[in-house]
mmCIF file of C-alpha atoms and ligand atoms in Angstrom:
data_model
loop_
_atom_site.group_PDB
_atom_site.id
_atom_site.type_symbol
_atom_site.label_atom_id
_atom_site.label_comp_id
_atom_site.label_asym_id
_atom_site.label_seq_id
_atom_site.Cartn_x
_atom_site.Cartn_y
_atom_site.Cartn_z
ATOM 1 C CA MET A 1 67.832 208.516 241.220
ATOM 2 C CA THR A 2 71.079 209.876 239.778
ATOM 3 C CA ARG A 3 71.168 211.858 236.594
ATOM 4 C CA THR A 4 72.783 208.872 234.805
ATOM 5 C CA GLY A 5 70.118 206.579 236.184
ATOM 6 C CA VAL A 6 67.383 208.804 234.831
ATOM 7 C CA PHE A 7 69.106 208.897 231.455
ATOM 8 C CA VAL A 8 69.425 205.078 231.277
ATOM 9 C CA ALA A 9 65.826 204.645 232.414
ATOM 10 C CA ALA A 10 64.707 207.017 229.663
ATOM 11 C CA LEU A 11 66.663 205.061 227.045
ATOM 12 C CA LEU A 12 65.202 201.786 228.279
ATOM 13 C CA ALA A 13 61.700 203.249 228.185
ATOM 14 C CA ALA A 14 62.273 204.536 224.669
ATOM 15 C CA GLY A 15 63.559 201.143 223.572
ATOM 16 C CA THR A 16 66.763 202.629 222.216
ATOM 17 C CA ILE A 17 69.031 200.253 224.130
ATOM 18 C CA ALA A 18 69.583 197.169 222.019
ATOM 19 C CA LEU A 19 68.720 193.742 223.313
ATOM 20 C CA SER A 20 71.467 192.444 225.553
ATOM 21 C CA PRO A 21 73.740 189.699 224.195
ATOM 22 C CA ALA A 22 72.278 187.392 226.836
ATOM 23 C CA LEU A 23 69.101 187.269 224.765
ATOM 24 C CA ALA A 24 70.923 186.148 221.627
ATOM 25 C CA LYS A 25 70.311 182.523 220.765
ATOM 26 C CA GLU A 26 72.863 179.975 219.700
ATOM 27 C CA PHE A 27 72.025 177.433 217.016
ATOM 28 C CA THR A 28 74.082 174.388 216.096
ATOM 29 C CA VAL A 29 74.786 173.303 212.524
ATOM 30 C CA THR A 30 76.774 170.132 212.005
ATOM 31 C CA GLN A 31 78.658 169.039 208.938
ATOM 32 C CA LYS A 32 78.467 165.306 208.522
ATOM 33 C CA GLY A 33 78.503 163.120 205.403
ATOM 34 C CA GLN A 34 79.302 166.284 203.454
ATOM 35 C CA GLN A 35 75.961 167.839 204.347
ATOM 36 C CA PHE A 36 74.815 170.599 206.652
ATOM 37 C CA THR A 37 72.278 169.603 209.288
ATOM 38 C CA PRO A 38 69.863 171.306 209.372
ATOM 39 C CA ARG A 39 69.872 172.668 205.819
ATOM 40 C CA THR A 40 67.598 175.598 206.540
ATOM 41 C CA LEU A 41 67.498 177.776 209.610
ATOM 42 C CA THR A 42 65.666 180.939 210.647
ATOM 43 C CA LEU A 43 67.158 183.148 213.308
ATOM 44 C CA LYS A 44 67.168 186.728 214.496
ATOM 45 C CA VAL A 45 69.776 189.473 214.093
ATOM 46 C CA GLY A 46 72.463 188.952 216.730
ATOM 47 C CA ASP A 47 71.961 185.196 216.989
ATOM 48 C CA GLU A 48 74.863 182.815 216.476
ATOM 49 C CA ILE A 49 75.456 179.538 214.711
ATOM 50 C CA VAL A 50 78.046 177.121 216.027
ATOM 51 C CA PHE A 51 79.460 175.271 213.031
ATOM 52 C CA ILE A 52 80.688 171.840 214.088
ATOM 53 C CA ASN A 53 82.699 169.657 211.768
ATOM 54 C CA ASP A 54 81.453 166.162 212.650
ATOM 55 C CA ASP A 55 82.986 164.714 209.498
ATOM 56 C CA THR A 56 86.184 162.794 208.886
ATOM 57 C CA GLY A 57 87.507 165.400 206.465
ATOM 58 C CA THR A 58 88.163 169.138 206.397
ATOM 59 C CA HIS A 59 85.458 171.655 205.483
ATOM 60 C CA ASN A 60 85.648 175.351 204.633
ATOM 61 C CA VAL A 61 82.378 177.045 205.475
ATOM 62 C CA PHE A 62 81.831 180.508 204.018
ATOM 63 C CA SER A 63 79.222 183.050 202.995
ATOM 64 C CA GLU A 64 79.411 185.914 200.531
ATOM 65 C CA SER A 65 75.960 187.224 201.375
ATOM 66 C CA PRO A 66 75.959 191.011 201.935
ATOM 67 C CA GLY A 67 76.045 191.921 205.630
ATOM 68 C CA ASN A 68 76.758 188.353 206.704
ATOM 69 C CA ALA A 69 79.921 187.449 204.813
ATOM 70 C CA PHE A 70 82.428 185.204 206.563
ATOM 71 C CA ASP A 71 85.022 182.554 205.841
ATOM 72 C CA LEU A 72 85.872 179.933 208.473
ATOM 73 C CA LYS A 73 88.844 178.718 206.410
ATOM 74 C CA ALA A 74 89.954 175.118 206.811
ATOM 75 C CA GLN A 75 87.923 173.578 209.616
ATOM 76 C CA ARG A 76 89.349 170.275 210.753
ATOM 77 C CA PRO A 77 87.229 167.356 212.003
ATOM 78 C CA GLY A 78 85.967 167.973 215.523
ATOM 79 C CA SER A 79 86.399 171.731 215.446
ATOM 80 C CA LYS A 80 83.699 174.231 216.408
ATOM 81 C CA THR A 81 83.410 177.817 215.239
ATOM 82 C CA ASN A 82 80.831 180.461 216.170
ATOM 83 C CA VAL A 83 79.450 182.953 213.666
ATOM 84 C CA THR A 84 77.229 185.892 214.649
ATOM 85 C CA PHE A 85 74.654 187.035 212.092
ATOM 86 C CA SER A 86 74.444 190.797 212.309
ATOM 87 C CA ALA A 87 72.268 191.799 209.353
ATOM 88 C CA ALA A 88 68.753 190.838 208.347
ATOM 89 C CA GLY A 89 68.385 188.989 205.060
ATOM 90 C CA GLN A 90 68.951 185.737 203.270
ATOM 91 C CA VAL A 91 72.333 184.053 203.799
ATOM 92 C CA ASP A 92 73.654 181.416 201.447
ATOM 93 C CA VAL A 93 76.210 179.306 203.328
ATOM 94 C CA ARG A 94 78.488 177.029 201.330
ATOM 95 C CA CYS A 95 81.588 174.904 201.661
ATOM 96 C CA ALA A 96 84.526 175.860 199.455
ATOM 97 C CA ILE A 97 85.707 172.250 199.319
ATOM 98 C CA HIS A 98 82.331 170.553 198.673
ATOM 99 C CA PRO A 99 80.168 172.620 196.288
ATOM 100 C CA THR A 100 77.084 170.474 196.943
ATOM 101 C CA MET A 101 76.942 171.513 200.604
ATOM 102 C CA ARG A 102 74.355 174.234 201.083
ATOM 103 C CA LEU A 103 72.774 175.873 204.090
ATOM 104 C CA SER A 104 70.118 178.549 203.758
ATOM 105 C CA VAL A 105 69.847 180.925 206.713
ATOM 106 C CA THR A 106 67.077 183.481 207.039
ATOM 107 C CA VAL A 107 68.004 186.300 209.411
ATOM 108 C CA GLU A 108 64.962 188.202 210.642
HETATM 109 CU CU1 LIG B 1 82.959 170.640 203.001
#
């Protein structure tokens, strides 16, 4: 085994190499009838949500939760946008256009 090989093997054994992106899961959240479906979701750090606007109008999905803040801006009907959740914690996802739309994401 090469010196690099030994080094990588040692890191793998020690568990210091992070999980590969291939192990990240992708969840789908639709926006239809001015509601998120589902309305609650639990995922792990590194997982993604695909936000799909299945509505007839524009949405603007965003989060101001520390570590997982994002703003998808105006999302037209039929569009899909991926968001990766990179910090553990509770994420409150809202729509800037429709204040009653709420999605609660728990990142473990
Ligand atoms: Cu909306």
